[in-house]
PDB file of C-alpha atoms in Angstrom:
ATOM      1  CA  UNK A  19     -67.239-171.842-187.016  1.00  0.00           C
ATOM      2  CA  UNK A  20     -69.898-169.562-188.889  1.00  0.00           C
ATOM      3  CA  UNK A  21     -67.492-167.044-190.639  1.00  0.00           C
ATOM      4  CA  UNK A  22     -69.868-164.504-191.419  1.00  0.00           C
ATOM      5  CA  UNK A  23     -70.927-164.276-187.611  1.00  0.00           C
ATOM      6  CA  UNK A  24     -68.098-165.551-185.970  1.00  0.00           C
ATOM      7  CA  UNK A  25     -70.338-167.458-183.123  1.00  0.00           C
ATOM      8  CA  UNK A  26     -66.856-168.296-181.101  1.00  0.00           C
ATOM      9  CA  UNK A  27     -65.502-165.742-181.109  1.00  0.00           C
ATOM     10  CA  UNK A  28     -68.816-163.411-180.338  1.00  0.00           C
ATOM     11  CA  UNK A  29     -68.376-165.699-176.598  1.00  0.00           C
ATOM     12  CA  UNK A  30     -64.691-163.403-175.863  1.00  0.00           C
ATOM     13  CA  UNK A  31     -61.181-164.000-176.850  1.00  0.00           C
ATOM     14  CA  UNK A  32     -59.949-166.526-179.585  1.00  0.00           C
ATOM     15  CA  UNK A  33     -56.525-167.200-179.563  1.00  0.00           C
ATOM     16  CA  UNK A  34     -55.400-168.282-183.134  1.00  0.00           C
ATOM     17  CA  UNK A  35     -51.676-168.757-184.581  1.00  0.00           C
ATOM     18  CA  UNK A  36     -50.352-166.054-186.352  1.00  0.00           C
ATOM     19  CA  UNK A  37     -51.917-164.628-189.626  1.00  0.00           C
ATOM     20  CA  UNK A  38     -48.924-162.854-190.684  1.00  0.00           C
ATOM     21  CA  UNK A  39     -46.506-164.649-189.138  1.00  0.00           C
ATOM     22  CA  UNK A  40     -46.914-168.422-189.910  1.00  0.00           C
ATOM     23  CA  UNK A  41     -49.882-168.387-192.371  1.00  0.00           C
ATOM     24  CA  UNK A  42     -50.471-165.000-192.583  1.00  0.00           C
ATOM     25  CA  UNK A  43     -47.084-170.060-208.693  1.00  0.00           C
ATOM     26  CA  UNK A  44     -48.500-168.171-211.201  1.00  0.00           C
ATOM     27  CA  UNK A  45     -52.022-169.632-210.846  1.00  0.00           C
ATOM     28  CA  UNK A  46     -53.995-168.874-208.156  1.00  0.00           C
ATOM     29  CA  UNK A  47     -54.678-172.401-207.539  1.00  0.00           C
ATOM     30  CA  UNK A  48     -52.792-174.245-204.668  1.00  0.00           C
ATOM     31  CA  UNK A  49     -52.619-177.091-201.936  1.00  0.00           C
ATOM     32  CA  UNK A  50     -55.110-177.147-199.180  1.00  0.00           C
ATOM     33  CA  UNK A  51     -53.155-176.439-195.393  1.00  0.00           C
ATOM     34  CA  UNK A  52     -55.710-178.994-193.944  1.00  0.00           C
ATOM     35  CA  UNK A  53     -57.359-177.993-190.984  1.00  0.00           C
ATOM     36  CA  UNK A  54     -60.729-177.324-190.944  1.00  0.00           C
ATOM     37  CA  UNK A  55     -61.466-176.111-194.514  1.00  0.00           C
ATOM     38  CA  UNK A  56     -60.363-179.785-195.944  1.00  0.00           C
ATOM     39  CA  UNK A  57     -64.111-181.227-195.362  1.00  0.00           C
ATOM     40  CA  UNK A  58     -65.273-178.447-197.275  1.00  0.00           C
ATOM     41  CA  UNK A  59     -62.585-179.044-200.250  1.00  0.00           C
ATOM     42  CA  UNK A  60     -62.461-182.496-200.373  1.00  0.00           C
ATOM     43  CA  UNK A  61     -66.657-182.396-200.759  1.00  0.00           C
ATOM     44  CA  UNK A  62     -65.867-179.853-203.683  1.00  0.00           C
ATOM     45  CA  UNK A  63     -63.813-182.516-205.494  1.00  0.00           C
ATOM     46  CA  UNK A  64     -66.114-185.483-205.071  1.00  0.00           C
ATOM     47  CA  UNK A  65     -68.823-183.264-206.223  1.00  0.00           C
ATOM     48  CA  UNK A  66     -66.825-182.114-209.293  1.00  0.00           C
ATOM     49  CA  UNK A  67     -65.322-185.593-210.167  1.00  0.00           C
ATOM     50  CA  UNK A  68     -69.157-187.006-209.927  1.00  0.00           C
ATOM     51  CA  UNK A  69     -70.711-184.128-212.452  1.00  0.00           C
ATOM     52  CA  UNK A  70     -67.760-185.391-214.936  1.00  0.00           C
ATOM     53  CA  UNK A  71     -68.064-188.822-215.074  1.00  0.00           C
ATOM     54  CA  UNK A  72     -71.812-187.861-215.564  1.00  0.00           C
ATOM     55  CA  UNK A  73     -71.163-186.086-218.515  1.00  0.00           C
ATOM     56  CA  UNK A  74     -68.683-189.063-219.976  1.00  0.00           C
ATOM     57  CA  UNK A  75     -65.247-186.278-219.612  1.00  0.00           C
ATOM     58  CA  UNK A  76     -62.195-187.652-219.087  1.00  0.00           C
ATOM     59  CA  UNK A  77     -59.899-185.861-217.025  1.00  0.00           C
ATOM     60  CA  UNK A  78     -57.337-184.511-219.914  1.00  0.00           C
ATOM     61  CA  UNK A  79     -60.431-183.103-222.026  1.00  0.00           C
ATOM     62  CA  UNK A  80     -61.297-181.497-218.400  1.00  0.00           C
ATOM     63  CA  UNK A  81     -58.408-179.897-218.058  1.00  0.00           C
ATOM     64  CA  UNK A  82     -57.969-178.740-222.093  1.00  0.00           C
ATOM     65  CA  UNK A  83     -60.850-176.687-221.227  1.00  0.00           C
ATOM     66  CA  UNK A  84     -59.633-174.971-218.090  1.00  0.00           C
ATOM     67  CA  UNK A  85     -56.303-174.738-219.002  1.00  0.00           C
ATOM     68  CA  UNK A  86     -54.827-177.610-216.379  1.00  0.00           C
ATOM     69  CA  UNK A  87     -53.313-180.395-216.836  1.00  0.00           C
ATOM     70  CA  UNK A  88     -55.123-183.823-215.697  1.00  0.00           C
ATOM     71  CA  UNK A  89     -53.036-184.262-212.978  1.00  0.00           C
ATOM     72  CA  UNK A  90     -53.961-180.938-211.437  1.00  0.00           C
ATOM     73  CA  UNK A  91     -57.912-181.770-212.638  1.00  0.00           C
ATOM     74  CA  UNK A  92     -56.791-184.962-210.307  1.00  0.00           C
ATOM     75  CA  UNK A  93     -55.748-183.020-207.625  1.00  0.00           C
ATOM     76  CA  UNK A  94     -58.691-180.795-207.477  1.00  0.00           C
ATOM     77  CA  UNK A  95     -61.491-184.287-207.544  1.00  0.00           C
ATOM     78  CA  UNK A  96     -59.439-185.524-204.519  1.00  0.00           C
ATOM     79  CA  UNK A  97     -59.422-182.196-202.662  1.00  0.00           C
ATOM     80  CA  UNK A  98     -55.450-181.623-202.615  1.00  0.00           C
ATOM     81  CA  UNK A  99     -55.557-178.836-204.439  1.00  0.00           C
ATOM     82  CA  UNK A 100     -58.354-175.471-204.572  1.00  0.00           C
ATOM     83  CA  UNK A 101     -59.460-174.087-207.435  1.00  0.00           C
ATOM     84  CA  UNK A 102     -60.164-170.313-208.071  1.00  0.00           C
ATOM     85  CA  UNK A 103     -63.558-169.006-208.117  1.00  0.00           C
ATOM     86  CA  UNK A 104     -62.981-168.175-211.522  1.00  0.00           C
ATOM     87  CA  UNK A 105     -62.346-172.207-212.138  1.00  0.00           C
ATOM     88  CA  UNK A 106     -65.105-173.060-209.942  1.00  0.00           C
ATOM     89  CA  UNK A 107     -67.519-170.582-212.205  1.00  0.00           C
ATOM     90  CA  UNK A 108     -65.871-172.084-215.919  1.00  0.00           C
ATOM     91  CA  UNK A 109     -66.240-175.879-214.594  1.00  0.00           C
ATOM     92  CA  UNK A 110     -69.504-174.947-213.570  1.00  0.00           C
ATOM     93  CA  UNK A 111     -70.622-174.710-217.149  1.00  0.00           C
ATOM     94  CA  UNK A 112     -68.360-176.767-218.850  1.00  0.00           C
ATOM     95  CA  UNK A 113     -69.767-179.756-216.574  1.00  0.00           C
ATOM     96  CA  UNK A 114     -73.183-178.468-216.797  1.00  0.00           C
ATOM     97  CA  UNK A 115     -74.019-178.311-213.040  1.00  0.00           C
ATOM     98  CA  UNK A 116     -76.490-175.350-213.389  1.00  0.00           C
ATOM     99  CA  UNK A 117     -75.236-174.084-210.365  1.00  0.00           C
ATOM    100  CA  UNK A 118     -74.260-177.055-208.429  1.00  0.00           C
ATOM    101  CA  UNK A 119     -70.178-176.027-208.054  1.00  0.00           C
ATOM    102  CA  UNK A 120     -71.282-172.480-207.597  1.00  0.00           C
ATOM    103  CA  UNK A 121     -72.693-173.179-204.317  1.00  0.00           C
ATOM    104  CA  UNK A 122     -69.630-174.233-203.261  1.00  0.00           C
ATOM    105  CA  UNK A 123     -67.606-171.314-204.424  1.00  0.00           C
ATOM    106  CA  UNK A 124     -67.689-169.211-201.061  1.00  0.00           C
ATOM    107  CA  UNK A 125     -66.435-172.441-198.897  1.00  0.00           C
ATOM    108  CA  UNK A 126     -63.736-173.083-200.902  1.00  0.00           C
ATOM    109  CA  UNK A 127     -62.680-169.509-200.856  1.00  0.00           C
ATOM    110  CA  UNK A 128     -62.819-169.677-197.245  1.00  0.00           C
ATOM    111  CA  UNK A 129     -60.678-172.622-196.981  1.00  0.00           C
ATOM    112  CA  UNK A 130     -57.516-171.322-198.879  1.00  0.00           C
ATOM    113  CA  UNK A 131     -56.332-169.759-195.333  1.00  0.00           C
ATOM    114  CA  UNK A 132     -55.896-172.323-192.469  1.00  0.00           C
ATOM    115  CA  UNK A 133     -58.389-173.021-190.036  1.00  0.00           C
ATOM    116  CA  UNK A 134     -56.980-170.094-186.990  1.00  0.00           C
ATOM    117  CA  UNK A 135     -57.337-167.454-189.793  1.00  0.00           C
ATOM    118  CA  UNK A 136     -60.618-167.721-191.412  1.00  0.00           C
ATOM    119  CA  UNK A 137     -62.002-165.840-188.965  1.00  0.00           C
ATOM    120  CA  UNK A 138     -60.051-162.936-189.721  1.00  0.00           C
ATOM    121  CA  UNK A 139     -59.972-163.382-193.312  1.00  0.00           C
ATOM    122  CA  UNK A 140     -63.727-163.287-193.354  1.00  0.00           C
ATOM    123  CA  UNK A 141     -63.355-159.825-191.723  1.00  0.00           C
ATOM    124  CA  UNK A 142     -61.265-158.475-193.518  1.00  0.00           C
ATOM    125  CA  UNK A 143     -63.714-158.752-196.154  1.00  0.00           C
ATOM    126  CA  UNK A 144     -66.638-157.116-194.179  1.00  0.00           C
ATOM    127  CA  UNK A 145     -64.613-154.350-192.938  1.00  0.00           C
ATOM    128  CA  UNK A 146     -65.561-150.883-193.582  1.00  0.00           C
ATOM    129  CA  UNK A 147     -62.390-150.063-191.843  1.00  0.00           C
ATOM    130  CA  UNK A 148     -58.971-151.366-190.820  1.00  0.00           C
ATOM    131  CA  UNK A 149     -55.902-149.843-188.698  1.00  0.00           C
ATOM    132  CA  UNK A 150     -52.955-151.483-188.263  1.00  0.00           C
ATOM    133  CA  UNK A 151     -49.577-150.628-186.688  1.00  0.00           C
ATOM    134  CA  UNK A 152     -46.662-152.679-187.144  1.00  0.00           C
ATOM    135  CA  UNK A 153     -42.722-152.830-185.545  1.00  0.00           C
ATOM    136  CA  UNK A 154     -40.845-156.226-187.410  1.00  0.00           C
ATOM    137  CA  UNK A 155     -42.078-156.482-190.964  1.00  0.00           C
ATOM    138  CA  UNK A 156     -44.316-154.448-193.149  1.00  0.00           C
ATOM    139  CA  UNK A 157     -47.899-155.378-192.750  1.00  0.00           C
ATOM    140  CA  UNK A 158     -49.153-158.716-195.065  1.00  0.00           C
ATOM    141  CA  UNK A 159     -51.862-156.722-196.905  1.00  0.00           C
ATOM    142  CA  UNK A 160     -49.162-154.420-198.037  1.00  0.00           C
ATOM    143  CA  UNK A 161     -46.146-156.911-199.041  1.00  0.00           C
ATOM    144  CA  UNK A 162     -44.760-157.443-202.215  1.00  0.00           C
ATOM    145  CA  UNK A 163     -45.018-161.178-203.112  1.00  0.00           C
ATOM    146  CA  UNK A 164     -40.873-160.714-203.397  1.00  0.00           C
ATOM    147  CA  UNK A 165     -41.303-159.361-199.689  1.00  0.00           C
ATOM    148  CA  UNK A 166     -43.462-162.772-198.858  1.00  0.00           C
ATOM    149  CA  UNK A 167     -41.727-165.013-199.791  1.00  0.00           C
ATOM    150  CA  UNK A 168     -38.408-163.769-197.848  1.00  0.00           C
ATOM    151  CA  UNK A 169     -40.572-163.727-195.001  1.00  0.00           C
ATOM    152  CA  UNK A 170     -41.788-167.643-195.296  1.00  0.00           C
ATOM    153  CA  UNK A 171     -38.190-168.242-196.505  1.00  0.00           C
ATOM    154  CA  UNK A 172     -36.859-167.310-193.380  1.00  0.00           C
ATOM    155  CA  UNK A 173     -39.013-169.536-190.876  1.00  0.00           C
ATOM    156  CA  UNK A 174     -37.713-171.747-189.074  1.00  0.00           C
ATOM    157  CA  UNK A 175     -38.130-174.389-188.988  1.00  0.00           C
ATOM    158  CA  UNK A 176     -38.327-174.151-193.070  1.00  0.00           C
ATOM    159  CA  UNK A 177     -41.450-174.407-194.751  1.00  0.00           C
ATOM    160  CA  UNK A 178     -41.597-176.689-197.640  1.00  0.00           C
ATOM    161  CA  UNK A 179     -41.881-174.895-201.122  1.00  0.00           C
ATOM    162  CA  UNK A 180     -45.761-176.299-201.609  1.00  0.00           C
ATOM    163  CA  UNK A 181     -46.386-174.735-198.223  1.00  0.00           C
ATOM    164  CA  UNK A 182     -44.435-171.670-198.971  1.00  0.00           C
ATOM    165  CA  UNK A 183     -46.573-171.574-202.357  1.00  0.00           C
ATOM    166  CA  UNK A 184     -49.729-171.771-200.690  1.00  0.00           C
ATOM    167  CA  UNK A 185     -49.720-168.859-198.334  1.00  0.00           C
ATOM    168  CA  UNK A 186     -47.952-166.638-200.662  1.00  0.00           C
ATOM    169  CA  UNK A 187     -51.289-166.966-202.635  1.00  0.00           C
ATOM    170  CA  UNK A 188     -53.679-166.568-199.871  1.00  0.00           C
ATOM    171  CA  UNK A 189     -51.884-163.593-198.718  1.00  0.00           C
ATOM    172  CA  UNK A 190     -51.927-162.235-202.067  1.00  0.00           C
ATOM    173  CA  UNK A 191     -56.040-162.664-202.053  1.00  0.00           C
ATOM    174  CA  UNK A 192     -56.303-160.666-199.026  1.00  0.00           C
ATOM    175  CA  UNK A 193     -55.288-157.382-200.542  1.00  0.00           C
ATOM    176  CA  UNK A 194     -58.205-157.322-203.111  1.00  0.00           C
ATOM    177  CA  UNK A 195     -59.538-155.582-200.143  1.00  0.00           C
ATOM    178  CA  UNK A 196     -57.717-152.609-201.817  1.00  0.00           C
ATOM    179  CA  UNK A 197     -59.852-152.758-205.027  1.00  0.00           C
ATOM    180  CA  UNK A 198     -62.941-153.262-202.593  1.00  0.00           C
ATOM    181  CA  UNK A 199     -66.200-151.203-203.543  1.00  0.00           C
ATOM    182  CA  UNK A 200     -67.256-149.395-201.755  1.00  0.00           C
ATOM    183  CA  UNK A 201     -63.824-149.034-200.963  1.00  0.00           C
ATOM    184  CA  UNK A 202     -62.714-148.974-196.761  1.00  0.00           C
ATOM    185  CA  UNK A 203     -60.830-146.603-194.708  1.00  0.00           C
ATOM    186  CA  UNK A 204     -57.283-148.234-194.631  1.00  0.00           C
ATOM    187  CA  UNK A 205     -54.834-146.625-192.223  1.00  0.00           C
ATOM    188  CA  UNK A 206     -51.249-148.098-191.455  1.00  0.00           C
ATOM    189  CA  UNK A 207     -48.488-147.200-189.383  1.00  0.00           C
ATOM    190  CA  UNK A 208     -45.292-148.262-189.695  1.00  0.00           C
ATOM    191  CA  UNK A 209     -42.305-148.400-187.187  1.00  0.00           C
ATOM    192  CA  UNK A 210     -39.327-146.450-188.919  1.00  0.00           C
ATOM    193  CA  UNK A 211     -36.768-149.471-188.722  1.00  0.00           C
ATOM    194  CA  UNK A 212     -38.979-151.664-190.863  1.00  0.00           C
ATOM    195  CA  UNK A 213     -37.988-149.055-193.808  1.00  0.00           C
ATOM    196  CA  UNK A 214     -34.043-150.569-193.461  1.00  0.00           C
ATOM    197  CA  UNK A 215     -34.251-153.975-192.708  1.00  0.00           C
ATOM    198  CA  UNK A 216     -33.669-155.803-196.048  1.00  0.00           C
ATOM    199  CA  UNK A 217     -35.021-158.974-195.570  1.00  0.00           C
ATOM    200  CA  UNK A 218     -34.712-161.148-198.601  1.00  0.00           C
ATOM    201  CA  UNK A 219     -31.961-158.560-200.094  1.00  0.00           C
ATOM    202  CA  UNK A 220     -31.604-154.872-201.159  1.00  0.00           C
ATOM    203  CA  UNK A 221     -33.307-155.178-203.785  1.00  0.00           C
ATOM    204  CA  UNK A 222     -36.658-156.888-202.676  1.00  0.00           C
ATOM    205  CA  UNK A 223     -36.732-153.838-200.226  1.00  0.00           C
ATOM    206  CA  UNK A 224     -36.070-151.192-202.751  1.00  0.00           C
ATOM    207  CA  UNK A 225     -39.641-153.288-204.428  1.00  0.00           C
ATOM    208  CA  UNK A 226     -41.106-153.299-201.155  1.00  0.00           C
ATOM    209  CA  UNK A 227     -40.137-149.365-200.674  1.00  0.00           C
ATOM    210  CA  UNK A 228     -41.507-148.185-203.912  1.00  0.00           C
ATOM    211  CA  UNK A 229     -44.712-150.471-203.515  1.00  0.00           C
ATOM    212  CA  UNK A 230     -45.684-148.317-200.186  1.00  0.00           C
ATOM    213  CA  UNK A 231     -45.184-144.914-202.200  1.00  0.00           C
ATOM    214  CA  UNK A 232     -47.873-146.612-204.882  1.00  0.00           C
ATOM    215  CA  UNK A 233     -50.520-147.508-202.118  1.00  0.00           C
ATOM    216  CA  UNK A 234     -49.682-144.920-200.017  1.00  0.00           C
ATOM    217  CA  UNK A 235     -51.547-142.444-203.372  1.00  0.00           C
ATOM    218  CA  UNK A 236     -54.973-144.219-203.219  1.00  0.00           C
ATOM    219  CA  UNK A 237     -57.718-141.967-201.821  1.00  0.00           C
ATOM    220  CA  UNK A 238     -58.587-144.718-199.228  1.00  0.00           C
ATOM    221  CA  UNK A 239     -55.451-145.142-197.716  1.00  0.00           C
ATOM    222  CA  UNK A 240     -53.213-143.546-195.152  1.00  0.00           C
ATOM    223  CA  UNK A 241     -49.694-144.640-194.760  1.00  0.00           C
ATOM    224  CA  UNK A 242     -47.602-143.416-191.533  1.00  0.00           C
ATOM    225  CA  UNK A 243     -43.964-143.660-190.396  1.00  0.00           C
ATOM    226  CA  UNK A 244     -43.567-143.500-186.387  1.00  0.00           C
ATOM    227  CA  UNK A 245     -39.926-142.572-186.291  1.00  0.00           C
ATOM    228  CA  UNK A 246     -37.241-144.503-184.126  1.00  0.00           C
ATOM    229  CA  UNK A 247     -36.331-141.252-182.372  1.00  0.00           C
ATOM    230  CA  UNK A 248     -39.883-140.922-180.644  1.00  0.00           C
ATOM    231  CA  UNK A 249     -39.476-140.491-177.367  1.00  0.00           C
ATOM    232  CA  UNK A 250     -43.092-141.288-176.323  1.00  0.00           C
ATOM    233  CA  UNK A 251     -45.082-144.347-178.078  1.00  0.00           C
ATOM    234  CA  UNK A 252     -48.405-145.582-176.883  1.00  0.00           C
ATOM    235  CA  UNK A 253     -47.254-148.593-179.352  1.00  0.00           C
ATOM    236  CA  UNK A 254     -44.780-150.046-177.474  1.00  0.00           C
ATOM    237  CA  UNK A 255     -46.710-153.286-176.324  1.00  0.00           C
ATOM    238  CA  UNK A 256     -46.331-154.121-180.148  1.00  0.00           C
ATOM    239  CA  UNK A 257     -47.999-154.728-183.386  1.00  0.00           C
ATOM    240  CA  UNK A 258     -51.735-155.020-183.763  1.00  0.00           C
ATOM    241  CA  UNK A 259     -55.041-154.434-186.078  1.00  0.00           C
ATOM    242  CA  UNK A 260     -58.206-153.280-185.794  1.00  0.00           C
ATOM    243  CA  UNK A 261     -60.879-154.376-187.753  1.00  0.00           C
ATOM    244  CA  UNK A 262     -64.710-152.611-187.994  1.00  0.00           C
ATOM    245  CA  UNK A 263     -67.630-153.955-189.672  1.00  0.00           C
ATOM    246  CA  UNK A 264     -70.314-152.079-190.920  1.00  0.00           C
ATOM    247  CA  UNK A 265     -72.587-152.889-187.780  1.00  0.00           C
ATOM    248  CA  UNK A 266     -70.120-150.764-186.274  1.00  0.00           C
ATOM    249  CA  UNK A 267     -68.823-154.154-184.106  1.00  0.00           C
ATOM    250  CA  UNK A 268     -64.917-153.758-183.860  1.00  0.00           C
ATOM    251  CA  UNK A 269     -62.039-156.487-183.222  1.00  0.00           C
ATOM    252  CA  UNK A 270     -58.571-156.159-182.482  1.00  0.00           C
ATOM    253  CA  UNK A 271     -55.934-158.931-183.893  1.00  0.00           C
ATOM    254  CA  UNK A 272     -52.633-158.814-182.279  1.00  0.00           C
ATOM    255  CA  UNK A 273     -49.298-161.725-182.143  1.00  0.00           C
ATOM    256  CA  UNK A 274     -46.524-162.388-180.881  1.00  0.00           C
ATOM    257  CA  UNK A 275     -43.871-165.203-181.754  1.00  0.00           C
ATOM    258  CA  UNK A 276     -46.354-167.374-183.973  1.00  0.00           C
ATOM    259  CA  UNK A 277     -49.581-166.895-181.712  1.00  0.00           C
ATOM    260  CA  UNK A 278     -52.246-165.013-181.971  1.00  0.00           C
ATOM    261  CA  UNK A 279     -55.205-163.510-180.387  1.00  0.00           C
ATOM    262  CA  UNK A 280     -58.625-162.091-181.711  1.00  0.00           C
ATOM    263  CA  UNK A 281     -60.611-160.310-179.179  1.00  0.00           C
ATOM    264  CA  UNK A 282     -63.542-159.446-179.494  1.00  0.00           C
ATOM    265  CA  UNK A 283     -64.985-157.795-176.479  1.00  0.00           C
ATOM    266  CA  UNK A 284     -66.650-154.175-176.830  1.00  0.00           C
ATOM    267  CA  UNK A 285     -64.194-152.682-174.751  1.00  0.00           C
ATOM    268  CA  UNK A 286     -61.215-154.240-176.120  1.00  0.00           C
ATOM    269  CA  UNK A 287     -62.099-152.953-179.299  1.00  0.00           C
ATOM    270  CA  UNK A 288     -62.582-149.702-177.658  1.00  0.00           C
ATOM    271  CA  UNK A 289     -59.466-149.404-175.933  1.00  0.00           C
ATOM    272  CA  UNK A 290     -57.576-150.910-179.281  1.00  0.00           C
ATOM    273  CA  UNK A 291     -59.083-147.534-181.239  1.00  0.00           C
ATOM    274  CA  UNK A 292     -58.186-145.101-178.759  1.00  0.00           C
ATOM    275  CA  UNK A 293     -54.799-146.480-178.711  1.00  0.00           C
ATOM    276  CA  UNK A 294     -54.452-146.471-182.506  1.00  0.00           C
ATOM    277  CA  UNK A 295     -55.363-142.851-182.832  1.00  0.00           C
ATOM    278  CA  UNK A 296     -52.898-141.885-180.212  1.00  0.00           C
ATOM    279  CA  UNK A 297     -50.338-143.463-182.397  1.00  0.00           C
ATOM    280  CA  UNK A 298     -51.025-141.869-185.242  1.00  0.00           C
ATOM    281  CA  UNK A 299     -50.890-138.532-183.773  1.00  0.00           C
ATOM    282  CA  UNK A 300     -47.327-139.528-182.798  1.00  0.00           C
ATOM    283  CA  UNK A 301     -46.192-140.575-185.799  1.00  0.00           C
ATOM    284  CA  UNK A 302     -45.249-138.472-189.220  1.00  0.00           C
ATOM    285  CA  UNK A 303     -48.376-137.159-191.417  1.00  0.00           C
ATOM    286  CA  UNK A 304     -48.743-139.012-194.447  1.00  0.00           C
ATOM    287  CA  UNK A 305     -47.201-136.597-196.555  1.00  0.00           C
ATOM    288  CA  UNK A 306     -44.580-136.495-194.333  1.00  0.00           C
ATOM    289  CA  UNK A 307     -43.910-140.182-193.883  1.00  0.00           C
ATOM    290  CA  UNK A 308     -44.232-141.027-197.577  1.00  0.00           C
ATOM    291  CA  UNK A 309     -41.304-138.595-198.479  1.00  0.00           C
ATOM    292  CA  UNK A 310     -39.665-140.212-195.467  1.00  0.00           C
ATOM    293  CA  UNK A 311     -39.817-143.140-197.641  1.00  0.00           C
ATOM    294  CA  UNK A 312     -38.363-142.061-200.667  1.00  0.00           C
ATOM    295  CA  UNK A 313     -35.363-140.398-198.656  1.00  0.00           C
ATOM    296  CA  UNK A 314     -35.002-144.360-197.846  1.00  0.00           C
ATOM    297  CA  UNK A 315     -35.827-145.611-201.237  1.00  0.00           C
ATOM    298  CA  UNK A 316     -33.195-142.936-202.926  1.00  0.00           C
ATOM    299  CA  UNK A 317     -30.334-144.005-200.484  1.00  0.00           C
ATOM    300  CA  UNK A 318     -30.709-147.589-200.925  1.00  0.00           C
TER     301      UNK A 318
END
């Protein structure tokens, strides 16, 4: 699939598994989720393994230079593990490739999410705006890591702890989109009874709580609370997003129990909007809603 035009999808529907729910260490690094991205990694490693036996390296003096050990340097030659683009950039020169690596630096940046959610990873990254309004579990783009990993911690069945590892990070690389210039219109609405649940413990929520205040400041950004008391909510079929590019082309991600769906028909997009702003006008103002959160954060 071309991820900056999303051919596939372009045809109607996609349905994908979950971005948030399934997908969505202190390095940034991590192990590939195979899928469809693991050509495009593996080619990256044979490519980088050929430009330093070329240059007479050995794997440890490799590494000493990027700060990894040889088994990781290992790891990224056979395509178990992708580097960061900064990585990709430093072993660029190191190995002298004039280039060479950094041609690959978009792909392999595409193929740190699994295959179903590249496509919406890639949009994320072209959109000039994105709405989202959530009922379970605060939205990925605005967890804590704390807040992820009680999330993956609680699937069942468990995740392994590499696997766990792995889409903590990718999750985490999503919400540069917050740091994005020129920045996008980000607008969120939360369902009331995500402020109590305290998945993970009281403490991860109190994080969780006090993260939402900080993003809930930046100019860009419009956090909302839809109380549980409402007695009308045009939200009641559940979660979803809406993403717009700048060609004005909208698509609306929604899930349910691990599978997901990216339409991308005009009129679903449409329709998707119209809904959103209904729910916003239902739910607190952001003023409003962000002292509704520190009543929560104070009693906790």
């Amino acid at each position: 699939m071309d991820l900056e035009d999303l051919p596939a999808e372009e045809a109607g529907a996609a349905d994908t598994e979950s971005a948030d729910g399934p997908a969505d260490g202190s390095r940034a690094d991590h192990q590939t989720d195979g899928g469809a991205g693991q050509g495009v990694v593996t080619a990256f490693g044979r490519t980088m393994k050929t430009l330093r036996v070329r240059e007479g390296m050995e794997r440890e003096e490799l590494g000493k230079r990027l700060g990894y050990s040889p088994s990781t340097i290992a790891a990224f030659e056979q395509g178990r593990r992708i580097p960061t683009p900064r990585t990709i950039e430093r072993a660029d020169e190191i190995l002298r490739a004039d280039g060479l690596l950094r041609l690959w630096k978009e792909q392999v940046e595409r193929a740190q999410y699994p295959a179903f959610f590249q496509g919406m990873a890639a949009l994320e990254k072209e959109a000039v705006e994105l709405v989202a309004y959530d009922t379970l579990v605060v939205k990925g783009l605005l967890q804590t890591e704390e807040y992820m990993r009680a999330l993956l911690n609680m699937r069942r069945p468990p995740l392994d702890e590499e696997t766990i590892e792995q889409r903590v990070t990718a999750r985490l690389a999503r919400q540069d989109i917050f740091e994005r210039r020129p920045a996008p219109f980000l607008s969120f609405v939360l369902d009331e009874s995500i402020l109590h649940r305290p998945y993970g413990g009281r403490h991860v929520l109190r994080g969780q709580l006090e993260h939402l205040l900080l993003i809930g400041q930046m100019r860009n950004v419009e956090i909302q609370i839809m109380p549980v008391d409402r007695e009308d909510n045009a939200g009641v079929n559940g979660a979803f997003t809406v993403v717009t590019r700048k060609d004005g082309k909208k698509f609306v991600y929604a899930e349910a129990q691990g599978i997901g769906s990216l339409q991308t028909e005009p009129e679903q997009g449409v329709l998707a909007a119209a809904r959103y702003g209904i729910i916003r006008s239902q739910a607190l103002p952001p003023r409003e809603s962000l002292e509704l959160i520190e009543g929560v954060l104070g009693s906790l």
